[in-house]
Every structure is written in structure tokens, then in C-alpha cells.
CSV table of C-alpha atoms in Angstrom, one decimal:
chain,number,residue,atom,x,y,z
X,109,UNK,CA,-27.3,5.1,-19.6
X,110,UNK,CA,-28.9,6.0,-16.4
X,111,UNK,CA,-28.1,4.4,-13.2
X,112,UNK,CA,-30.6,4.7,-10.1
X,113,UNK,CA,-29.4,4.5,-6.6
X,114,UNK,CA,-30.5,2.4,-3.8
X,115,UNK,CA,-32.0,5.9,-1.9
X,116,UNK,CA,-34.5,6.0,-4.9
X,117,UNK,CA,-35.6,1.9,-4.2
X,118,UNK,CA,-34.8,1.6,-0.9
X,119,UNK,CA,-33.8,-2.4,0.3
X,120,UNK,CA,-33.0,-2.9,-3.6
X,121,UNK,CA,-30.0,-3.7,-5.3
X,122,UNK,CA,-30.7,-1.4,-8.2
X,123,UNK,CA,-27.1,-1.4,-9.6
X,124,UNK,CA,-25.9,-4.7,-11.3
X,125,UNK,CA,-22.1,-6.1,-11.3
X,126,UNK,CA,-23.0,-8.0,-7.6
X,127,UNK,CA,-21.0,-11.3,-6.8
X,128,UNK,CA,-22.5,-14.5,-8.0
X,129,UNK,CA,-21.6,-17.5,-5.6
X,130,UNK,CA,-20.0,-19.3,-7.8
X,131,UNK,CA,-17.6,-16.6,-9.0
X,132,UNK,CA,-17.1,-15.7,-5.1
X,133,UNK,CA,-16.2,-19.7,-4.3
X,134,UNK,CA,-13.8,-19.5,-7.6
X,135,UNK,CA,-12.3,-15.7,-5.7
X,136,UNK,CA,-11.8,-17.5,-2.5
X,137,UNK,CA,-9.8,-20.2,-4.0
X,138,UNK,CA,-7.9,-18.2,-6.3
X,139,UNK,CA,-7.0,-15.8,-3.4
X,140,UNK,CA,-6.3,-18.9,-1.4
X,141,UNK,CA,-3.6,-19.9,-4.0
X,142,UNK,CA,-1.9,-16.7,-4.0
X,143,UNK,CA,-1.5,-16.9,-0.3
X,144,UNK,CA,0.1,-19.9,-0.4
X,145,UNK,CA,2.3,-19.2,-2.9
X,146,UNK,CA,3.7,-15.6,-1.8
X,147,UNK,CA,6.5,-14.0,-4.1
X,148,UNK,CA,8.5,-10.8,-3.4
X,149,UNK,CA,8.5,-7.1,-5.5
X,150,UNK,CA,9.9,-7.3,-8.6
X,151,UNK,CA,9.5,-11.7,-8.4
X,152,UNK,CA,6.3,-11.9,-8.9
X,153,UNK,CA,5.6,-14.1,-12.1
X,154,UNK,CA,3.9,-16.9,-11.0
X,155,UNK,CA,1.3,-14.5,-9.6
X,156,UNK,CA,1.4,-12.4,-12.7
X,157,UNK,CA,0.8,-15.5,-14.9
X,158,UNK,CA,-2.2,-16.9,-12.9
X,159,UNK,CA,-3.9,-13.3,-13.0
X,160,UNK,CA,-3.2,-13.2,-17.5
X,161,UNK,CA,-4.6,-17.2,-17.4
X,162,UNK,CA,-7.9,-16.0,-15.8
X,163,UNK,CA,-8.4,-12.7,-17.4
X,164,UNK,CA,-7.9,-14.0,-21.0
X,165,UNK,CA,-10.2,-17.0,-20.3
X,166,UNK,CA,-12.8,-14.2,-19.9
X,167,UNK,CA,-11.7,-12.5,-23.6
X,168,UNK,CA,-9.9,-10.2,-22.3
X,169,UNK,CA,-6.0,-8.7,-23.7
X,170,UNK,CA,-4.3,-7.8,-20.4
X,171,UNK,CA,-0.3,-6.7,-21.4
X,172,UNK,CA,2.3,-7.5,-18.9
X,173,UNK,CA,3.9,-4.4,-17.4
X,174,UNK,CA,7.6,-3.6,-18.9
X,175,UNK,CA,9.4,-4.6,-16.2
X,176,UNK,CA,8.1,-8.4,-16.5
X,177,UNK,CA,5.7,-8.3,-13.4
X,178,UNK,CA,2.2,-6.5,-13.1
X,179,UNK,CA,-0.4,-6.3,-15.5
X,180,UNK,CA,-2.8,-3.8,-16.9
X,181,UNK,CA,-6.1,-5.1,-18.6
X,182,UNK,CA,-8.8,-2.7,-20.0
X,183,UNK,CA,-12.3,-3.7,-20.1
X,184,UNK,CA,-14.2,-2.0,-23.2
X,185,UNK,CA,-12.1,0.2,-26.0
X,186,UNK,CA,-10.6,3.5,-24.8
X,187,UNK,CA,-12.0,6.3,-27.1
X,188,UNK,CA,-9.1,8.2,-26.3
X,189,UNK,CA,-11.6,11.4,-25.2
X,190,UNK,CA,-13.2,10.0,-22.0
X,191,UNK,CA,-10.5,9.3,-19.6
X,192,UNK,CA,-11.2,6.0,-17.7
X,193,UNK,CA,-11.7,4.5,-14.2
X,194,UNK,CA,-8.6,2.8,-12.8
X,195,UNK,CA,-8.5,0.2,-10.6
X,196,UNK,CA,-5.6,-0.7,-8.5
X,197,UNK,CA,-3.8,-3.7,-7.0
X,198,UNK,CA,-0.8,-4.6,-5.8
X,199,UNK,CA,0.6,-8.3,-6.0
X,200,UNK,CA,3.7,-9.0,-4.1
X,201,UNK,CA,4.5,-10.4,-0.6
X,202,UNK,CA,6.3,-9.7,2.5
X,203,UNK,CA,9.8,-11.0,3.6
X,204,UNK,CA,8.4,-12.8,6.9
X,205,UNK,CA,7.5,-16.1,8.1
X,206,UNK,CA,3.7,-17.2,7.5
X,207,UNK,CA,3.1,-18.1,11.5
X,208,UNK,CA,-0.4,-19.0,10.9
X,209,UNK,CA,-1.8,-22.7,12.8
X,210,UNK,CA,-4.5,-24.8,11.4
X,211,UNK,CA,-4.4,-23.2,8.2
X,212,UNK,CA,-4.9,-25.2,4.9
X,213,UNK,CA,-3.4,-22.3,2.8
X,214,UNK,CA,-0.8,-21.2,5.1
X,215,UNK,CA,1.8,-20.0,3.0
X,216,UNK,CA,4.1,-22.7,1.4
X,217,UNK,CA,7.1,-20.6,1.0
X,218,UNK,CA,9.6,-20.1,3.6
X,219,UNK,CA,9.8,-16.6,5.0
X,220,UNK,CA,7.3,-15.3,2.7
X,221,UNK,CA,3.9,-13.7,3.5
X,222,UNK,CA,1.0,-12.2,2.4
X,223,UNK,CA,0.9,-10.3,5.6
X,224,UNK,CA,-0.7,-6.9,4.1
X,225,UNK,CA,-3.3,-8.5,2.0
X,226,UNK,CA,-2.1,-8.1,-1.4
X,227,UNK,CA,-3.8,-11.6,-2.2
X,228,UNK,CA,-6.9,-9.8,-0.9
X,229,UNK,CA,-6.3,-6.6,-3.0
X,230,UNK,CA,-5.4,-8.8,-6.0
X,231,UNK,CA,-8.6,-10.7,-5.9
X,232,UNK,CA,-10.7,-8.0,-5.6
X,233,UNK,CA,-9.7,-5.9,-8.6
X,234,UNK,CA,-9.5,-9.6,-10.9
X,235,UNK,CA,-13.2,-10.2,-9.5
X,236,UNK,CA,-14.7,-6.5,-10.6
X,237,UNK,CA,-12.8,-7.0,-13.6
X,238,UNK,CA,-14.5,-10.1,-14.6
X,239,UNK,CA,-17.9,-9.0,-13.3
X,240,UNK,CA,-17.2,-5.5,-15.5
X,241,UNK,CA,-16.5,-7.8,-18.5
X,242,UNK,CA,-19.6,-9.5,-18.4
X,243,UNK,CA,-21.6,-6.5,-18.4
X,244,UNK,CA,-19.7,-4.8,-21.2
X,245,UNK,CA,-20.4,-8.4,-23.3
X,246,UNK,CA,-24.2,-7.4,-22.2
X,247,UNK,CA,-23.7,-4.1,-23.8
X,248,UNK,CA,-24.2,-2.6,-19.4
X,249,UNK,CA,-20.8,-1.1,-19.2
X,250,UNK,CA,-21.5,2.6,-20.3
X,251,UNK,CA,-17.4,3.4,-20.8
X,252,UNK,CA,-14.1,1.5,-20.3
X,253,UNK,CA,-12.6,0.6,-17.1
X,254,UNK,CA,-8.6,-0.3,-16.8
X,255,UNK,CA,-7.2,-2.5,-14.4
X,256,UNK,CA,-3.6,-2.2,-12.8
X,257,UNK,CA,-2.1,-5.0,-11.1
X,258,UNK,CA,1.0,-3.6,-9.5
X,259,UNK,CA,4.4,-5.3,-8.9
X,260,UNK,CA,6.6,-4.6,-5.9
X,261,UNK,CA,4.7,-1.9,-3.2
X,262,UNK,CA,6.9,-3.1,-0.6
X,263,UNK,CA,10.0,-1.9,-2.2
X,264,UNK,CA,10.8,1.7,-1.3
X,265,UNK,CA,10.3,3.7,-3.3
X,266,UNK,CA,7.1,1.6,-4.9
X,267,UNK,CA,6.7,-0.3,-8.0
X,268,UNK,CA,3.6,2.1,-9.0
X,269,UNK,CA,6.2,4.5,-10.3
X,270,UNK,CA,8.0,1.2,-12.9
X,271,UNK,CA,3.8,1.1,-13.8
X,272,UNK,CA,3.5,4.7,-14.2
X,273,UNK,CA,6.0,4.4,-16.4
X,274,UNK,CA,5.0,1.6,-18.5
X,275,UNK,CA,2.3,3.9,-19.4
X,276,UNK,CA,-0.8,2.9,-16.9
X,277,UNK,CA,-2.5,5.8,-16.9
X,278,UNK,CA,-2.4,7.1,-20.2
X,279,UNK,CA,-6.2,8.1,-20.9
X,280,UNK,CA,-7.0,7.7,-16.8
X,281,UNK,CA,-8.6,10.4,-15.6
X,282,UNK,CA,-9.3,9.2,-12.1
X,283,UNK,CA,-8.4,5.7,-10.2
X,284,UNK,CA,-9.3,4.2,-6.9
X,285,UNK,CA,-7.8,1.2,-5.0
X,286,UNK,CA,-8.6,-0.7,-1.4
X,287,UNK,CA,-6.4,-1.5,1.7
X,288,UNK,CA,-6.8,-4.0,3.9
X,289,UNK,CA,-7.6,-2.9,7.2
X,290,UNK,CA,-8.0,-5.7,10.4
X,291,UNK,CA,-9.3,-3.3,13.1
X,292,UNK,CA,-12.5,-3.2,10.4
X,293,UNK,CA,-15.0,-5.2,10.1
X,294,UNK,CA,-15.9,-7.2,7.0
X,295,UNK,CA,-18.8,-5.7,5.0
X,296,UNK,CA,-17.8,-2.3,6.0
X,297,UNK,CA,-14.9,0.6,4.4
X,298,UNK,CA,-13.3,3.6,6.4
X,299,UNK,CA,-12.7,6.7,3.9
X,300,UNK,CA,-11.0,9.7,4.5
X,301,UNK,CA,-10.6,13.0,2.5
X,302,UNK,CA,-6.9,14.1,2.2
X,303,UNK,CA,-4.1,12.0,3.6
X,304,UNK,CA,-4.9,8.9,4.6
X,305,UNK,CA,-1.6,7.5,4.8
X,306,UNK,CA,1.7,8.6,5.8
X,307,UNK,CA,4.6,9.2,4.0
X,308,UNK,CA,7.9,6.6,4.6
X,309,UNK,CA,11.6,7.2,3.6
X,310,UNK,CA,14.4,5.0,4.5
X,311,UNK,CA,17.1,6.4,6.2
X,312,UNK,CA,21.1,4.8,6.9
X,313,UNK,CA,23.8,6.5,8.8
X,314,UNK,CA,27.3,5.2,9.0
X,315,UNK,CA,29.5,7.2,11.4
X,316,UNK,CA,33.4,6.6,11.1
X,317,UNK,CA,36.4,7.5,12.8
X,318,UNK,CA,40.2,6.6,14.1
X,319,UNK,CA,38.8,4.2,17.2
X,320,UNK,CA,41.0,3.0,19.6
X,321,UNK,CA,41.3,1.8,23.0
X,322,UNK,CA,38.3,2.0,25.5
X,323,UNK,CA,41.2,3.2,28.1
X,324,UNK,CA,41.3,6.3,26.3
X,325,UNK,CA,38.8,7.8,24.7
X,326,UNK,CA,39.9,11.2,24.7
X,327,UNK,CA,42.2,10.4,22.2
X,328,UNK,CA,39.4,8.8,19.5
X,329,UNK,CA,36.2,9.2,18.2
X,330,UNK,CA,33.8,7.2,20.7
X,331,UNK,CA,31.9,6.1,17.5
X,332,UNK,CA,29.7,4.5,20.1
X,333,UNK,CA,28.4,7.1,22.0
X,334,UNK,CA,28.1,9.3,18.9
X,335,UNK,CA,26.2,6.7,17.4
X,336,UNK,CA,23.7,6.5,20.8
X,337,UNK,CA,23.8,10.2,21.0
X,338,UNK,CA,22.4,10.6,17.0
X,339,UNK,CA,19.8,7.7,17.5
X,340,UNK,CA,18.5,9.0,20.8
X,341,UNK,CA,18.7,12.5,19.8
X,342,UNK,CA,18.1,13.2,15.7
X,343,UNK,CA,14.5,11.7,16.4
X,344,UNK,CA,13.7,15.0,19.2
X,345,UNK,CA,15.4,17.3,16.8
X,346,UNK,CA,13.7,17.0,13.4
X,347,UNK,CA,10.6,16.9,15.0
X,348,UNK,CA,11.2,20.1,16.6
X,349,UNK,CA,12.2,22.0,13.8
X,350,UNK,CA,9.1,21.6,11.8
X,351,UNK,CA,5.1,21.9,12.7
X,352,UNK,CA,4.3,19.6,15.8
X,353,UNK,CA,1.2,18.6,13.4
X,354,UNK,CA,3.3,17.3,10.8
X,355,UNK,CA,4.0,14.1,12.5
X,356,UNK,CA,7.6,14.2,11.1
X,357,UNK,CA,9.0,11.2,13.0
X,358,UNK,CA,12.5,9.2,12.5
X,359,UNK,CA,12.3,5.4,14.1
X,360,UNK,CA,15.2,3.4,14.1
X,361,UNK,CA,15.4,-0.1,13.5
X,362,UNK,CA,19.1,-1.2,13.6
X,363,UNK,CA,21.9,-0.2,15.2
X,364,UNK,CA,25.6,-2.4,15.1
X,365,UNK,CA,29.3,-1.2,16.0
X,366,UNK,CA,32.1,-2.9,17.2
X,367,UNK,CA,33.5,-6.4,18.5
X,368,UNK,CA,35.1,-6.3,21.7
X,369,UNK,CA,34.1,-4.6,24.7
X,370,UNK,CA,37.4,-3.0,25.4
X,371,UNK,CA,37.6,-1.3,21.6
X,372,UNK,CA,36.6,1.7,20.4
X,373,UNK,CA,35.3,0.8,17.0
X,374,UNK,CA,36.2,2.4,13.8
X,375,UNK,CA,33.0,2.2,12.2
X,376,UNK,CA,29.3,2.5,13.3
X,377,UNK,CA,25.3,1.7,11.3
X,378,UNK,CA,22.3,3.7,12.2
X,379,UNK,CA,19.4,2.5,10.3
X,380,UNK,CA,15.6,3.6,10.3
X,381,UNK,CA,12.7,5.2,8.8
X,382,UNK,CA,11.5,8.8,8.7
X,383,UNK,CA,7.4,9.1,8.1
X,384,UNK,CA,5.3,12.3,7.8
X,385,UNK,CA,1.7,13.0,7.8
X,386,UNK,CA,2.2,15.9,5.8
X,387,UNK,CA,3.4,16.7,2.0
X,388,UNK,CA,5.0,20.2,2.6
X,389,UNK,CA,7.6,18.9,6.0
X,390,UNK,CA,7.6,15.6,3.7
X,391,UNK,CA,9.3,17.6,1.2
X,392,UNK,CA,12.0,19.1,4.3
X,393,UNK,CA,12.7,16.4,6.0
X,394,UNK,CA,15.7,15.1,3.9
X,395,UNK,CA,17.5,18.5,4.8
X,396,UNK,CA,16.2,18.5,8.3
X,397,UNK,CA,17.8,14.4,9.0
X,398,UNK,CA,21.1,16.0,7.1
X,399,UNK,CA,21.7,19.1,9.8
X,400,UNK,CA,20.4,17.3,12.5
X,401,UNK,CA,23.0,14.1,12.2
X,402,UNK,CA,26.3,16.5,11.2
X,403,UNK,CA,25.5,18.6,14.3
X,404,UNK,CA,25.7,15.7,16.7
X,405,UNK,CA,28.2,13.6,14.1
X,406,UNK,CA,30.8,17.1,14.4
X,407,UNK,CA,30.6,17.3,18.2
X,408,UNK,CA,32.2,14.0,18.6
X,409,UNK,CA,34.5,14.7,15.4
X,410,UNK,CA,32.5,11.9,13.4
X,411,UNK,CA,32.6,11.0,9.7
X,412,UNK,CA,29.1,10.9,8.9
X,413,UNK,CA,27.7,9.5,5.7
X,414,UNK,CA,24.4,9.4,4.9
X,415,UNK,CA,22.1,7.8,2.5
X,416,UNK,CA,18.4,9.4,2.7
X,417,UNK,CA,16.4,7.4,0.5
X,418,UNK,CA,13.0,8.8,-0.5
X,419,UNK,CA,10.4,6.4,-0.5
X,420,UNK,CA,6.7,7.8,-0.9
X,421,UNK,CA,4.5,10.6,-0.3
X,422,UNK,CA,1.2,10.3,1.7
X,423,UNK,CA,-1.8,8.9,-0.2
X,424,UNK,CA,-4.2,11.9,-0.4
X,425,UNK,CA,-7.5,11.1,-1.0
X,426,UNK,CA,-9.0,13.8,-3.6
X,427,UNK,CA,-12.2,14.7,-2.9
X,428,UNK,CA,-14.6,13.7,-5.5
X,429,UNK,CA,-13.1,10.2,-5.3
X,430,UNK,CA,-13.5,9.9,-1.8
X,431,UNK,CA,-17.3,10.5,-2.2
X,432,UNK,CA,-17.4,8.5,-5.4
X,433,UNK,CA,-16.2,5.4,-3.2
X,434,UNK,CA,-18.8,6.6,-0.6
X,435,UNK,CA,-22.0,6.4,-2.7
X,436,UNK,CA,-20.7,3.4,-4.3
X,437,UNK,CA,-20.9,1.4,-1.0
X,438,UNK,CA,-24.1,3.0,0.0
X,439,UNK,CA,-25.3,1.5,-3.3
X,440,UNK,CA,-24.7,-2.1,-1.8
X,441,UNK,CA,-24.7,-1.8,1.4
X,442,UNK,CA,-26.1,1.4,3.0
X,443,UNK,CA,-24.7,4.7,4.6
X,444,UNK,CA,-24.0,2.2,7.5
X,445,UNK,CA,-21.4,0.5,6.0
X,446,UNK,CA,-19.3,3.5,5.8
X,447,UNK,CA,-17.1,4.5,8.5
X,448,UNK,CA,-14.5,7.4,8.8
X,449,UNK,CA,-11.2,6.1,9.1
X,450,UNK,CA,-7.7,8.1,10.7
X,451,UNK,CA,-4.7,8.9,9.0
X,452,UNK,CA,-2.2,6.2,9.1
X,453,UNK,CA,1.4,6.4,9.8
X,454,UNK,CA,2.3,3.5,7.0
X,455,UNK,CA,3.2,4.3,3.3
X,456,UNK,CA,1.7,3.4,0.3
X,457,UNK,CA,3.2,4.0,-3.0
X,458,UNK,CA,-0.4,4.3,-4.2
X,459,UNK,CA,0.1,8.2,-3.7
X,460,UNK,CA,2.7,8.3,-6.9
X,461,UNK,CA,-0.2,7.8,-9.2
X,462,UNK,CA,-2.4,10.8,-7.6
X,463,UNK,CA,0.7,12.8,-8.2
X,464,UNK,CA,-0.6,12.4,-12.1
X,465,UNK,CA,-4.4,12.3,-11.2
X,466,UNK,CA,-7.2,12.2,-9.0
X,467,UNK,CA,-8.4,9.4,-6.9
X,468,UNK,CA,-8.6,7.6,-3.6
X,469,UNK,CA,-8.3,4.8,-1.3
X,470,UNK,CA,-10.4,3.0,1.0
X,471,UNK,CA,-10.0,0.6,3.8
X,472,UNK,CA,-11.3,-2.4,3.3
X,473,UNK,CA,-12.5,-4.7,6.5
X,474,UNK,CA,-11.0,-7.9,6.6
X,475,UNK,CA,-11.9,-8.6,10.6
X,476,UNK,CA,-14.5,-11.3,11.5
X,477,UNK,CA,-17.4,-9.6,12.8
X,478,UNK,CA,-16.8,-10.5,16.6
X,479,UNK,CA,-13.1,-11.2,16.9
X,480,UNK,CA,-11.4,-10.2,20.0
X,481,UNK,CA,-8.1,-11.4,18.9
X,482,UNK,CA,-5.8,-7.5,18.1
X,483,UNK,CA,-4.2,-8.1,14.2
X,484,UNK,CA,-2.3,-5.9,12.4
X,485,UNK,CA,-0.8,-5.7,9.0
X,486,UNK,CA,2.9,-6.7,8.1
X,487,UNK,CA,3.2,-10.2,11.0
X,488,UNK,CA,3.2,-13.9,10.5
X,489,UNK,CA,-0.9,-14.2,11.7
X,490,UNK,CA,-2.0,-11.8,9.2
X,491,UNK,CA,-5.6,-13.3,7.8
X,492,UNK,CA,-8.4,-11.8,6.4
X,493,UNK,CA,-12.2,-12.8,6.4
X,494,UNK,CA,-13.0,-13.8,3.0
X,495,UNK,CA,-16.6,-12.2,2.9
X,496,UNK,CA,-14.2,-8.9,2.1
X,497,UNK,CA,-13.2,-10.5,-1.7
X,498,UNK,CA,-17.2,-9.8,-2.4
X,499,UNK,CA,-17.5,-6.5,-0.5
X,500,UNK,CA,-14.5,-5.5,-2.7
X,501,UNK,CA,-15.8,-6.5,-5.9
X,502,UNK,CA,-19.5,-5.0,-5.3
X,503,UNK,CA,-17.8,-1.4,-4.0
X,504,UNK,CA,-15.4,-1.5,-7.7
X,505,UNK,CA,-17.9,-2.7,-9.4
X,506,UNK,CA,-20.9,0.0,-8.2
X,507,UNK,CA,-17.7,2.6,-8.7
X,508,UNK,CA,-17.1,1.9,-12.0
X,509,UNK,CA,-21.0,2.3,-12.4
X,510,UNK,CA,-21.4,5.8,-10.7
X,511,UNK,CA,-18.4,6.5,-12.6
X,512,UNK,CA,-19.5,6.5,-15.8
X,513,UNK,CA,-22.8,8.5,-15.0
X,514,UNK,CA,-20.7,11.3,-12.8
X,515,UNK,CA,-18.3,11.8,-15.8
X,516,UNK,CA,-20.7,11.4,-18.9
């Protein structure tokens, strides 16, 4: 099957899988019901039934993931010689308040959120899917697409690893996936070749000693001020010892010790995270965090424990997925629509699965063409413009397309 693209007709949708109305207002809604309904990593089974309801009322088989949460559907029979497209979603919510006013799907939960757009990302991929099944029931789908709905992103170190596991990309030979992204607007994507996101550990340090009295701290260990000293100094000295370029950075978010102001406590919590923009200081940072804390830890005759926990590598877009996204909004929408995006210093545990294989992600635009009101990701506001569900469909859909000529 030969697909023509929209430089050879130009001003015509050539390509077919666009949104009808009726299956955008049915998107809307169903994204509309996720949001108000958010559930965490790893609890996600309300979402994970409504998303097996609709994809079996279109004929499809999708399996639930082994873990209980997460799906993957394919559309069309694997031949088990072409690998396949994968798309990529992820379904859970955030631990935070929905703050939103005069909103009829504000979340219904209590401190829960779909504050990064998983709902978003979720209704995408279920759209293409059922757009990708009616053209394989019209005998238009040239070779099989897969769709993964991922449980638990938000829980370091990613639930795309449980997926990987439960065998997602067995006969994948390339997948792709969006982001929300509210500094873009809606109708356009931001690509990048190589790393496009950052990578995030989690990083605790508890610092003990004798204590004692505040009169005399020559004769303890002023947890305190060694606990000041490591969060005001570690973050200077692991960026120091690696390539300024790297963006090696540690960020802390909590700090606690003692009671009483005229105590020396006996016990002190550091707790943060450590992000990179690149995979090789990535890879040295653990050791890095570890030398830098017992230097300042032994000066003040500290105890230090630490627990380094590795979370996720940056996403790097490969190449030839990166363009494949590229042409495939062109298709729809023109070179226009396509803008170059930065590297971000959030983590996405997209990048385990292009550990196994090629792909990329793009930035979707969720902002209302003409909003002067700053969003970002991960607070109570978070909303998207809905035109994005089609954009999102239309850019999987012409993918999935392209695809299937690229590879044939």
C-alpha cells in the first residue's frame, strides 16, 4: 500500500485515520471522566476498566498488564517478522489537590490530580486506536499497531519497566508517545532529536550522632549544621566534579531535625532529587552524591546513611522517530505546526522502553491559542485545551500510516 503525502496534494488531507466529530465529542467526554475520577500508580483500575470497556466494544482483545493495571491492545495480527508501531500512554494521577474554579469536571477525588495530562495522553492513544481499527476492518491498515496503556509514571522508578516486563514490546520494533506541554499551543508539537527530557533520581540522607546540649557543642555532633552544611554544599560539589554541560543538579525538598531549640538533635532528614541532562554523568552521579555527603558528613563526625534511589534515564529521542513524528504532523497539519522544543529537566520513564528500542516523544500543545495566564505541569490548575485529544489522534494515526510504508 502506498501512501501520498500532503507535499504531493498540497491543502489535501491525503492520509485517512482523521477525527470524526462525533468520536472527538465521545474523546472529550471520556477524557473528561478520567479527569474527574484521578487514581494513583499502581491504583489505577477504574481507569483501566473504562479503557478494556471501550476498546472491546470496538472488537478489539486488549490484555490487562500482569501487575493488574495497564493494558496493551494490538490492532491487526502480529506476523511475528515485521516488528510493530507502539503507541504509548500513561494512566495514573498526581498526589495533589485539583484547585481548578468553574470547572464541571474538576476532579472529584480529594488530593488527586490529573496535573500532567495523563487523561490527555490516555485519550489520545484510545482515540488512534479506534480510528486504526476501523481502517484495519476496511482492510486500510497495511501492518499491526500495539497500544500500551501504562500504569504508575509517577512512581520512581516508572511503571514502563512492570510493562516491559509483562512483555509489551515483544515484536515492537519502534514506539512513539506524546507529552503534554502548556507553554505550546494547541494544534502544534515541539520535537527534539536526542534527549528531550532529563533524568530524575530520588535521593534521602539521614545524618546521626550522640546530640546533646546547645551549650556545648564541641562535645556533640551538631547534626544541625552538618545537615545545612550537606544541603547547601553537596548541590556545588557534584556539579563541579562532572561536565558543567551535564546539568547534574541535586534539589532538595525536605529537610527536619530536632524538637527544642536548646537540643542538639540526635538524628537529622535530607531529602531531594538529583536530575541530569546527560546519560554518561547520569550513570556517575550515584558515586558522585556518595563522596560528596561522607566528605562533609566526616568533618562533623556524622553517621551518614544514604539511600540513592535511581529513578530514570533521559528520554532520547532516536532519530528516525523523531522525523517519523515530524512528517506525520506535516501530513495534517503542515511544516508549520512543528516547532523545536528544549531539553527538559523533568523525568519520564518513557526512556526505559528506548533502552530496548527505537522511538520518540513529542510535546503535545495543550495551551489555548491566546492565553496569557503562565501553566505548568504537576499544580492544582493544570488544564488542557481539548482541540489537543484530535491533534493527538491525527499525528498517531498519520504515524502509524508512514510507518508502515517507511518499514515495508
Amino acid at each position: 500500500m502506498s501512501l501520498e503525502s500532503e507535499a504531493d496534494h498540497p491543502g489535501e488531507a491525503v492520509l485517512p485515520g482523521t477525527l470524526s466529530e462525533a468520536l472527538h465529542a465521545e474523546l472529550v467526554a471520556f477524557r473528561r471522566d478520567l479527569h474527574m475520577h484521578p487514581e494513583l500508580g499502581h491504583q489505577e483500575f477504574r481507569t483501566t476498566a473504562a479503557i478494556k470497556a471501550r476498546l472491546e466494544q470496538a472488537g478489539l482483545t486488549p490484555r490487562v498488564l500482569d501487575t493488574g493495571t495497564g493494558l496493551v491492545c494490538d490492532i491487526g495480527d502480529p506476523d511475528g517478522v515485521r516488528p510493530m508501531l507502539a503507541l504509548r500512554a500513561d494512566i495514573d494521577a498526581l498526589p495533589i489537590p485539583d484547585t481548578k474554579t468553574d470547572c464541571a469536571y474538576r476532579s472529584t477525588v480529594p488530593d488527586r490530580a490529573h496535573a500532567c495530562g495523563h487523561d490527555v495522553h490516555t485519550t489520545v492513544v484510545l482515540g488512534a486506536g479506534l480510528v486504526l481499527a476501523e481502517l484495519h476492518r476496511e482492510g486500510r491498515l497495511p501492518r499491526p499497531v500495539r497500544l500500551v496503556f501504562q500504569a504508575a509514571e509517577e512512581v520512581l522508578p516508572g511503571g514502563a519497566a512492570d510493562a516491559i516486563e509483562s512483555g509489551v514490546l515483544e515484536g515492537v520494533g519502534r514506539i512513539i508517545a506524546v507529552h503534554c506541554d502548556p507553554k505550546v499551543d494547541a494544534g502544534r508539537i515541539g520535537l527534539r532529536h536526542g534527549p528531550i527530557t532529563s533524568a530524575c533520581d530520588r535521593l534521602e540522607v539521614a545524618l546521626d550522632g550522640p546530640g546533646g546540649h546547645t551549650a556545648r557543642p564541641h562535645l556533640t555532633t551538631d547534626l544541625v549544621l552538618a545537615a545545612a552544611r550537606v544541603a547547601a554544599e553537596v548541590p556545588g560539589m557534584v556539579a563541579r566534579r562532572v561536565d558543567a554541560r551535564s546539568g547534574l543538579s541535586v534539589t532538595w525538598g525536605r529537610i527536619e531535625s530536632g524538637h527544642a531549640c536548646n537540643v542538639i538533635p540526635q538524628h537529622a532528614e535530607i531529602s531531594g532529587t538529583v536530575r541530569c541532562l546527560d546519560l554518561d554523568a547520569w550513570r556517575q552521579a550515584p558515586d558522585l552524591v556518595h563522596a560528596a555527603v561522607d566528605e562533609i558528613a566526616n568533618q562533623f563526625k556524622a553517621k551518614p546513611e544514604i539511600n540513592y534511589v535511581r529513578g530514570v534515564p533521559p528520554v532520547v529521542n532516536e532519530a528516525g522517530a523523531t522525523e517519523l513524528l515530524r512528517d506525520a504532523m506535516t501530513a495534517r497539519r503542515g511544516a508549520h505546526s512543528v516547532e523545536d522544543t528544549e531539553q527538559s529537566l523533568g523525568g519520564e520513564d518513557f526512556s526505559w522502553y528506548l533502552e530496548k528500542v527505537p522511538g520518540a516523544m513529542a510535546r503535545l500543545g495543550v495551551r489555548r491559542p491566546g492565553d496569557r495566564v503562565v501553566r505548568d505541569l504537576h499544580q492544582g490548575d493544570f488544564d488542557a485545551d481539548e482541540h489537543a485529544i484530535t491533534v493527538g489522534v491525527e499525528l498517531f494515526t498519520a504515524a502509524a500510516l508512514l510507518d508502515a510504508v517507511e518499514r515495508a
